[in-house]
Structures are given as structure tokens and as C-alpha cells.
mmCIF file of C-alpha atoms in Angstrom:
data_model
loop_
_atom_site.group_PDB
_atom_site.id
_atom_site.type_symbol
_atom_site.label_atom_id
_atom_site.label_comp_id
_atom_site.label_asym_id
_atom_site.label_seq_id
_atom_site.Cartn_x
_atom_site.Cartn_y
_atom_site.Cartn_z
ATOM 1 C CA UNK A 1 0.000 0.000 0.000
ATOM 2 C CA UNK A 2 0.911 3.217 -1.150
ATOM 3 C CA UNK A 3 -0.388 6.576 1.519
ATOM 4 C CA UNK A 4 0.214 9.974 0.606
ATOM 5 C CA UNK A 5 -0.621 13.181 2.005
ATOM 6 C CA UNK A 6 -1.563 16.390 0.073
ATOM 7 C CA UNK A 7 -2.828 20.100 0.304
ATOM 8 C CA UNK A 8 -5.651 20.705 -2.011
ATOM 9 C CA UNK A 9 -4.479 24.189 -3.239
ATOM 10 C CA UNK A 10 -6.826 25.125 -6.263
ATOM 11 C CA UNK A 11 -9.120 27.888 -6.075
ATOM 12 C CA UNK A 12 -12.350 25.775 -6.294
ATOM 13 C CA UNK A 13 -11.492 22.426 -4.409
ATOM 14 C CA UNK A 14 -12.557 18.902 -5.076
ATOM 15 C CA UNK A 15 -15.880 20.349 -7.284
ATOM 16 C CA UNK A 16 -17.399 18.686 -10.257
ATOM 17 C CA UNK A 17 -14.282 18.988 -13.084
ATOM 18 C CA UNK A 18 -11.888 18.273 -10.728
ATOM 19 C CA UNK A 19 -13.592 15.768 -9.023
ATOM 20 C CA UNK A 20 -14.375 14.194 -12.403
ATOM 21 C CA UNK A 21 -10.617 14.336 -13.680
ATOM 22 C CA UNK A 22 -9.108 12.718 -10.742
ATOM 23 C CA UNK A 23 -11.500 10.072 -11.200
ATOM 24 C CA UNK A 24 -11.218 9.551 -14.892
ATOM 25 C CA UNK A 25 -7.414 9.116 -13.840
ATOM 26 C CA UNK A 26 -7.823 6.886 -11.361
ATOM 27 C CA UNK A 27 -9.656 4.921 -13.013
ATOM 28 C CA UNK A 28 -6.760 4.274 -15.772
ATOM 29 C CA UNK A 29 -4.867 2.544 -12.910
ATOM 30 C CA UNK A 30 -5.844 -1.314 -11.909
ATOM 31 C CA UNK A 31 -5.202 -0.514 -8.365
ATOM 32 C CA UNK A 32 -7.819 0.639 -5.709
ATOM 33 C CA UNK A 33 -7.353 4.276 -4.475
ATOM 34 C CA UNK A 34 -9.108 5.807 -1.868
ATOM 35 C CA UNK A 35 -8.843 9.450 -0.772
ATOM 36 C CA UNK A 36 -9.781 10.237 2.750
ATOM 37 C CA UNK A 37 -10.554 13.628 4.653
ATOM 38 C CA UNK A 38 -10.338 13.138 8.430
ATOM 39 C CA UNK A 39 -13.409 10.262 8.923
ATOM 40 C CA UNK A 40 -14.561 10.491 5.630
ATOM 41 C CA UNK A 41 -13.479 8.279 2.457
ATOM 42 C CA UNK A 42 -14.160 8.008 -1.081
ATOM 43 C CA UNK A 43 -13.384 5.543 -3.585
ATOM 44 C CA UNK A 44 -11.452 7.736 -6.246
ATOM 45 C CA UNK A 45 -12.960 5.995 -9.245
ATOM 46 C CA UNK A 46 -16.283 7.406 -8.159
ATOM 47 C CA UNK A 47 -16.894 10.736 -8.342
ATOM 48 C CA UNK A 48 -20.024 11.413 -6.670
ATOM 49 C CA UNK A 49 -18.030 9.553 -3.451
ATOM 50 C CA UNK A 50 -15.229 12.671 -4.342
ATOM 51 C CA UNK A 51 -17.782 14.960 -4.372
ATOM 52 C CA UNK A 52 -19.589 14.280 -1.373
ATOM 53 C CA UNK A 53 -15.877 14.718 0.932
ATOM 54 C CA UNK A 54 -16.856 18.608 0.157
ATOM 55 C CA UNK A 55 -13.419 19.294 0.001
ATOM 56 C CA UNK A 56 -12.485 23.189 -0.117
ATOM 57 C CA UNK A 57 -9.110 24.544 -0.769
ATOM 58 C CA UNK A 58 -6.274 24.056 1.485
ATOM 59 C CA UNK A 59 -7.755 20.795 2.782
ATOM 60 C CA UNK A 60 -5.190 18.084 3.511
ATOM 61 C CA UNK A 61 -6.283 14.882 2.148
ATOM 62 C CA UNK A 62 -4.818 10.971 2.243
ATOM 63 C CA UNK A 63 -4.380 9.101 -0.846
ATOM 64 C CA UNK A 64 -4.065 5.585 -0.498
ATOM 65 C CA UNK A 65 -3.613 3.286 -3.834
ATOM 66 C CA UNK A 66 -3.459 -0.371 -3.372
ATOM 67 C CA UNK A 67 -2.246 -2.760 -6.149
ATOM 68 C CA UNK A 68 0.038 -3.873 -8.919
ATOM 69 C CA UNK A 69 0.031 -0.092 -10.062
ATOM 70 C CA UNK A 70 -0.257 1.418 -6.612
ATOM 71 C CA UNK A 71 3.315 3.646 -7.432
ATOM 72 C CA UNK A 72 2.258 4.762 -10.251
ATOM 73 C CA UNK A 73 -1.609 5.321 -9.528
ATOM 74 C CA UNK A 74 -0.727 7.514 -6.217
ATOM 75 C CA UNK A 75 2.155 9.417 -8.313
ATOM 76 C CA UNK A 76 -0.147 10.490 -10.963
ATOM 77 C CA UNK A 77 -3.278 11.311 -8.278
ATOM 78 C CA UNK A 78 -0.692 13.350 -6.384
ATOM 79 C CA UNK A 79 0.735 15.577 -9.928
ATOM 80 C CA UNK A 80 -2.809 16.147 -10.696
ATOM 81 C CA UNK A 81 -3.527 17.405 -7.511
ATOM 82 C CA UNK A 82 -0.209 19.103 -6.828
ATOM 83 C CA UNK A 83 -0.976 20.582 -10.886
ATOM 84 C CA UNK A 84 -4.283 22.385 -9.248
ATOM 85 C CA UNK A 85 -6.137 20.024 -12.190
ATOM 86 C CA UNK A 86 -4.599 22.081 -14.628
ATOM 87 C CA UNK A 87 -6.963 24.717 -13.365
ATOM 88 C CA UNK A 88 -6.329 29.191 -14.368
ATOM 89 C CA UNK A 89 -5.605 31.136 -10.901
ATOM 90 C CA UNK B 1 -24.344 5.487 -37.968
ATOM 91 C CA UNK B 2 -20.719 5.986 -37.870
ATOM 92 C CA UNK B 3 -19.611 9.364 -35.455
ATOM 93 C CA UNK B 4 -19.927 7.374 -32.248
ATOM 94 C CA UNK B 5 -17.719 4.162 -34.014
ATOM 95 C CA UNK B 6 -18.818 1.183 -30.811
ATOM 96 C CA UNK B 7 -19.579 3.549 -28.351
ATOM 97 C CA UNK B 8 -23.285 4.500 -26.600
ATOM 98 C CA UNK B 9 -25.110 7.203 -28.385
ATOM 99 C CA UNK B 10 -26.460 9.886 -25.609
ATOM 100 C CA UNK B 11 -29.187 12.035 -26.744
ATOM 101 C CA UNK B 12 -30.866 14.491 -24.443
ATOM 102 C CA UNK B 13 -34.264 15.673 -25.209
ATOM 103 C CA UNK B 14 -36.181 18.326 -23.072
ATOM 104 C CA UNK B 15 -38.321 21.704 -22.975
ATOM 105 C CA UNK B 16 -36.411 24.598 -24.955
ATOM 106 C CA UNK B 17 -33.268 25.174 -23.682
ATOM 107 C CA UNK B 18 -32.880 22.729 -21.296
ATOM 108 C CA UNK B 19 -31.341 19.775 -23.351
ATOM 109 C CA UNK B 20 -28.490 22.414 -24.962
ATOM 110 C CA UNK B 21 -27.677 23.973 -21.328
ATOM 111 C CA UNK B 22 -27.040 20.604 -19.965
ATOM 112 C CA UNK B 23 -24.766 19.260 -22.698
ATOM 113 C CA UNK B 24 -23.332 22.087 -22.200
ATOM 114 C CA UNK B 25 -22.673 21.862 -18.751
ATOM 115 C CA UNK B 26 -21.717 18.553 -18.851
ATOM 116 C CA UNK B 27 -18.710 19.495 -21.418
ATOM 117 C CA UNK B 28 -17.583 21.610 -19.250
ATOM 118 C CA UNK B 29 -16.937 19.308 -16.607
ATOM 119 C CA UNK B 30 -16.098 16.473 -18.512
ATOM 120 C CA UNK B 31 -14.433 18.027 -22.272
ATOM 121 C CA UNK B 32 -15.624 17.573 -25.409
ATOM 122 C CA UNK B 33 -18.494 14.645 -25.849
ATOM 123 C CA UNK B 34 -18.665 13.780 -29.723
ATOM 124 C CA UNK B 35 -21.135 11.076 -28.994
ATOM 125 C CA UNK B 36 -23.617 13.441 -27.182
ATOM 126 C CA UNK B 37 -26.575 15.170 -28.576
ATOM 127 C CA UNK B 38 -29.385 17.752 -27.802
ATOM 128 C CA UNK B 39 -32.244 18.195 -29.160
ATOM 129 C CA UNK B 40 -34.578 21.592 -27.532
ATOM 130 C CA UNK B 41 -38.355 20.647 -27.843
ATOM 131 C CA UNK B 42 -40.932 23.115 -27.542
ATOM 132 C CA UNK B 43 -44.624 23.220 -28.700
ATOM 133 C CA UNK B 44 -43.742 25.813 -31.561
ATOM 134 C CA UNK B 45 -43.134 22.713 -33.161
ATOM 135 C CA UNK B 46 -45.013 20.493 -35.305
ATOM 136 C CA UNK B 47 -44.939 16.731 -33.441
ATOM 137 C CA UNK B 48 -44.519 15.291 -36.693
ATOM 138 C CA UNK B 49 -41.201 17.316 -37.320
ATOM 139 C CA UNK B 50 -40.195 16.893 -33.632
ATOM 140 C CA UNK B 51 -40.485 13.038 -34.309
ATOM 141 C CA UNK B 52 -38.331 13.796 -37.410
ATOM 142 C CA UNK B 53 -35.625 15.577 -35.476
ATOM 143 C CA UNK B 54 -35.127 13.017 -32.868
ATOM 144 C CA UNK B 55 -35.257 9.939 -35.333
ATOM 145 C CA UNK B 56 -32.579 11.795 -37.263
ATOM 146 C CA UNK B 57 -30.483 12.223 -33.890
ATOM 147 C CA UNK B 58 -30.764 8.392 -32.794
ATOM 148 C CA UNK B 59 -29.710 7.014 -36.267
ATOM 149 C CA UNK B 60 -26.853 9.950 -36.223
ATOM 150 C CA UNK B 61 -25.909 8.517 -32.873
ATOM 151 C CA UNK B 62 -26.347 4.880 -33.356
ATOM 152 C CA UNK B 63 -23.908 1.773 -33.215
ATOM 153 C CA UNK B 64 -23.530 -1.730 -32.161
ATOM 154 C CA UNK B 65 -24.023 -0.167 -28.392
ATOM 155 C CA UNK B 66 -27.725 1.328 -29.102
ATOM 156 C CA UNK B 67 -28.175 5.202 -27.922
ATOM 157 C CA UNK B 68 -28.904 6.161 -24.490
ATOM 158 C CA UNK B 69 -32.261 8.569 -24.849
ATOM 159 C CA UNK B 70 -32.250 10.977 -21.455
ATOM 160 C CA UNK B 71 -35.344 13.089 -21.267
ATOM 161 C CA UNK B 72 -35.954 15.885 -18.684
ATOM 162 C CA UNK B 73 -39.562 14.915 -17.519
ATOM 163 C CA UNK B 74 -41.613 11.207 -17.708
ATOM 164 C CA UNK B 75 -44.995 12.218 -19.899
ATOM 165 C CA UNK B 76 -43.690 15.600 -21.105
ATOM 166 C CA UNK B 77 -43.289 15.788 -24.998
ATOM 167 C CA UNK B 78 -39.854 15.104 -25.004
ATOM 168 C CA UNK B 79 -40.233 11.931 -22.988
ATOM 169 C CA UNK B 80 -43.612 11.245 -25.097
ATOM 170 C CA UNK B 81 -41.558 11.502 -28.521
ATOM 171 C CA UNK B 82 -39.125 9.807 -27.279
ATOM 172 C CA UNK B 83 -41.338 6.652 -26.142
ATOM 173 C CA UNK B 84 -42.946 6.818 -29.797
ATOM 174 C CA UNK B 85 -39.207 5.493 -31.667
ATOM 175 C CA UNK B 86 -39.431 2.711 -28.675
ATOM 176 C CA UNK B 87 -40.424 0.056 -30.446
ATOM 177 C CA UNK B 88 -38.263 0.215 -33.415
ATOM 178 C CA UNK B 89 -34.878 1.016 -32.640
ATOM 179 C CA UNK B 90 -31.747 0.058 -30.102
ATOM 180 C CA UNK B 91 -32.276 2.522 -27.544
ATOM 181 C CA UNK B 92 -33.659 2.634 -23.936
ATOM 182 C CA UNK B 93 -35.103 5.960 -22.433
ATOM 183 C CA UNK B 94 -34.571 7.302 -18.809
ATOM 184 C CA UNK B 95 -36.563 10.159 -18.167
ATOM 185 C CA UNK B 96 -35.437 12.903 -15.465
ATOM 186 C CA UNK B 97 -32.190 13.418 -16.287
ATOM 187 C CA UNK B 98 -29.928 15.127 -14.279
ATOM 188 C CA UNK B 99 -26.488 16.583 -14.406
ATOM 189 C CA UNK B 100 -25.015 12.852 -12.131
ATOM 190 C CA UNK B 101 -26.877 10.873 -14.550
ATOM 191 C CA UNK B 102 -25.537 13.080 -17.586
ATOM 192 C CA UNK B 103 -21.735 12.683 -15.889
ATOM 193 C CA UNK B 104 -22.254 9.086 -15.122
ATOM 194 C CA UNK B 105 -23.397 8.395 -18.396
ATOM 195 C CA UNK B 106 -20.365 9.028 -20.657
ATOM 196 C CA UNK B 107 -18.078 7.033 -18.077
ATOM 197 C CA UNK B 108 -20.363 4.060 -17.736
ATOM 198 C CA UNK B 109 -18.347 0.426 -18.632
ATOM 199 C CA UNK B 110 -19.171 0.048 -22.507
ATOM 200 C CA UNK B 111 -19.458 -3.768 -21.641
ATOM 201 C CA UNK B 112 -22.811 -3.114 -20.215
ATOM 202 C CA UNK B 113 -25.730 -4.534 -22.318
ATOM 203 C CA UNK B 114 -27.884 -1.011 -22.576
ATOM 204 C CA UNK B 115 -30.558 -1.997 -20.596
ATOM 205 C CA UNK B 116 -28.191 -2.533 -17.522
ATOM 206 C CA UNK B 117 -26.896 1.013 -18.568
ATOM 207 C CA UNK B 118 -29.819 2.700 -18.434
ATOM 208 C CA UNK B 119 -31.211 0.846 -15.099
ATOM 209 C CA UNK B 120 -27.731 1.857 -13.570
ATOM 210 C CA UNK B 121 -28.273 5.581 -14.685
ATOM 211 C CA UNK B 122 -31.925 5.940 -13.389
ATOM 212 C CA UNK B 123 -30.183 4.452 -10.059
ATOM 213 C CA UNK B 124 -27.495 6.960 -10.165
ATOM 214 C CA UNK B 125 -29.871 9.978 -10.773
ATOM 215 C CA UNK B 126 -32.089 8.831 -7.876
ATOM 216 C CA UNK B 127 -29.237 8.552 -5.453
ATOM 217 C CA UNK B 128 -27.475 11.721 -5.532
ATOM 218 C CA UNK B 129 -29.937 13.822 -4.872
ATOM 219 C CA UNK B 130 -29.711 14.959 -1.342
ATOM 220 C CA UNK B 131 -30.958 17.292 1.214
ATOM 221 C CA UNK B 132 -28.111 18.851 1.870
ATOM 222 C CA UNK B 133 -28.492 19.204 5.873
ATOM 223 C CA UNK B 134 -29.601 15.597 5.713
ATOM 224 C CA UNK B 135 -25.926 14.919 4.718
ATOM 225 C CA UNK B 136 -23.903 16.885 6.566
ATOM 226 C CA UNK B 137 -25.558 15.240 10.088
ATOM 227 C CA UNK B 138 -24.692 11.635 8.657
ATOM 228 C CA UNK B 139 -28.601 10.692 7.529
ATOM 229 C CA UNK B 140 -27.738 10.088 3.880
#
């Protein structure tokens, strides 16, 4: 297992596009990845589970990829993140 | 019957408006969606050529996968036009679309027979919509 910590630090936080590119990318990778905030957990292929972790900006979140791909997966869940989703200031 | 190549056709029908706004929408959360339609109904127009319009749309649309109809209300025109191509082509209707169902739909497993599709869709439209409160105190 694979557990990362990271800063949300877009302007918007986990909302609909980026909620719906970090699960389009997860779900490229075979392994399972969950993101957690404090109690609360989402499976990162499904975005309405992202969605409802109402993350705003500047929350810290765990990501947590389990698998053959788990390296990779929680690498490329942590750039997009760490990219604010490719997202204008 | 070729733009789509193997994947689901998705064609949203509802009153003016409505069906354009959404696709809209939904592009801009989730890009560009080639295999997407709207079509704006309103009762300017003659039935007969909104019958046309949408027939045109579903063979457009169509492939090995069928087309995904999503209408905005059950027994509006949309969803009544909609129910009259039923009987003679691949497709399967789900009327009350909403923006989950809409984002669901174009990342749905394209192993799904359509039926399963469209069951899974009505499911997912049903189950995220909240009172808000509700969720926040841990009801949901």
C-alpha cells in the first residue's frame, strides 16, 4: 500500500471537473485508491463519493492506492492534484 | 451510424433550452463529448417534425451499443416523442435526467448490455440527490 498526504491548493477544491478528472485518472490505474478527509473516504474511481468529501481549498487529504500499479496510480493522483487540475488562478 | 464508431449514443431531449444547457454543462466538466446530442423541444413545433428531429439524432448517434435517450420529464413531450421510436430502434429511455446521470453516463463500462446502462443511470440519478443538511448530520 501506497499513503500519501496532500494540500488541495486550487481555487475551487474537489468540485465537479476536478472531481471528475481525478476520477477519470484513477480509473486508468488497476489498483484501488481511496482518498480520505479526516473520517470520511471516497473511492477515487467514483466521483459522486469525491464529491460528497466537500473538500475546499487548502484541505489536507490521504491518498491511499493499493495494487500492482499502486506507485504509479498515487504518483499520478498526487501531480494532478499538486498541478491544481490544470486549473487558471 | 458511424460518429460514435462502438460507443453509446447519448441524446438528451427536453423543454427549450434545457437539453443544450445541460450538454453544455456537462462538457464543461467532462471536455468535449462527440457522442452526445441535444435536441430543444418546444410546442412551436409540429410533433410530426419533432419526431423527425429526434429519429434523425438516434440514427446519427447509433452503433452496435444502441443510444442512451435521457429526457428531462416522464410524460412531457420530449419523454412522449421519445417513447414513440421505442419500439423500433436500439435505444432505452430514462426520463429525469440530471447533471449525475448526464456525468455518469459518458463514463459508464461500454461492456454493459444497454438496458443494464440505463437501469444503472436511473439508479445513479435517484441517489445523488440529497438534502443537503440531511448529509452533513450523517442521515444520507
Amino acid at each position: 500500500m501506497v499513503k500519501l498526504q496532500i494540500t488541495l491548493t486550487n481555487k475551487w477544491g474537489l468540485h465537479a471537473r476536478s472531481s471528475y478528472a481525478l476520477e477519470a485518472l484513477a480509473r486508468s490505474f488497476g489498483a484501488a485508491i481511496t482518498v480520505a478527509r479526516g473520517g470520511a473516504r471516497a473511492d477515487a474511481k467514483k466521483m459522486d463519493e469525491l464529491l460528497a468529501l466537500a473538500v475546499e481549498p487548502g484541505t489536507s487529504l490521504e491518498l491511499m492506492a493499493v495494487g500492482p500499479d499502486e506507485e504509479r496510480a498515487a504518483a499520478a493522483l498526487a501531480e494532478l492534484i499538486g498541478s491544481k487540475f490544470g486549473e487558471k488562478e | 451510424m458511424t460518429e460514435t464508431g462502438s460507443r453509446t449514443g447519448i441524446l438528451i431531449i427536453a423543454h427549450g433550452a434545457l437539453a443544450q444547457e445541460m450538454l453544455n454543462a456537462l462538457e464543461f466538466i467532462t471536455g468535449p463529448q462527440p457522442r452526445a446530442r441535444a435536441i430543444a423541444l418546444d410546442h412551436a413545433l409540429e410533433v410530426d417534425r419533432a419526431r423527425a428531429m429526434v429519429v434523425e439524432a438516434i440514427d446519427a448517434l447509433m452503433s452496435p451499443k444502441g443510444v442512451l435517450v435521457l429526457t428531462d420529464l416522464f410524460g412531457g413531450a420530449p419523454s412522449n416523442i421519445a417513447l414513440s421510436t421505442l419500439d423500433e430502434k436500439n435505444i432505452e429511455i430514462v426520463a429525469g435526467v440530471n447533471l449525475p446521470i448526464l456525468i455518469h453516463a459518458v463514463s459508464q463500462d461500454e461492456s454493459l448490455s444497454l438496458r443494464a446502462k440505463a437501469e444503472a443511470l436511473r439508479d445513479y440519478g435517484r441517489n445523488n440527490i440529497f438534502r443537503a443538511s440531511d448529509f452533513f448530520s450523517g442521515k444520507k
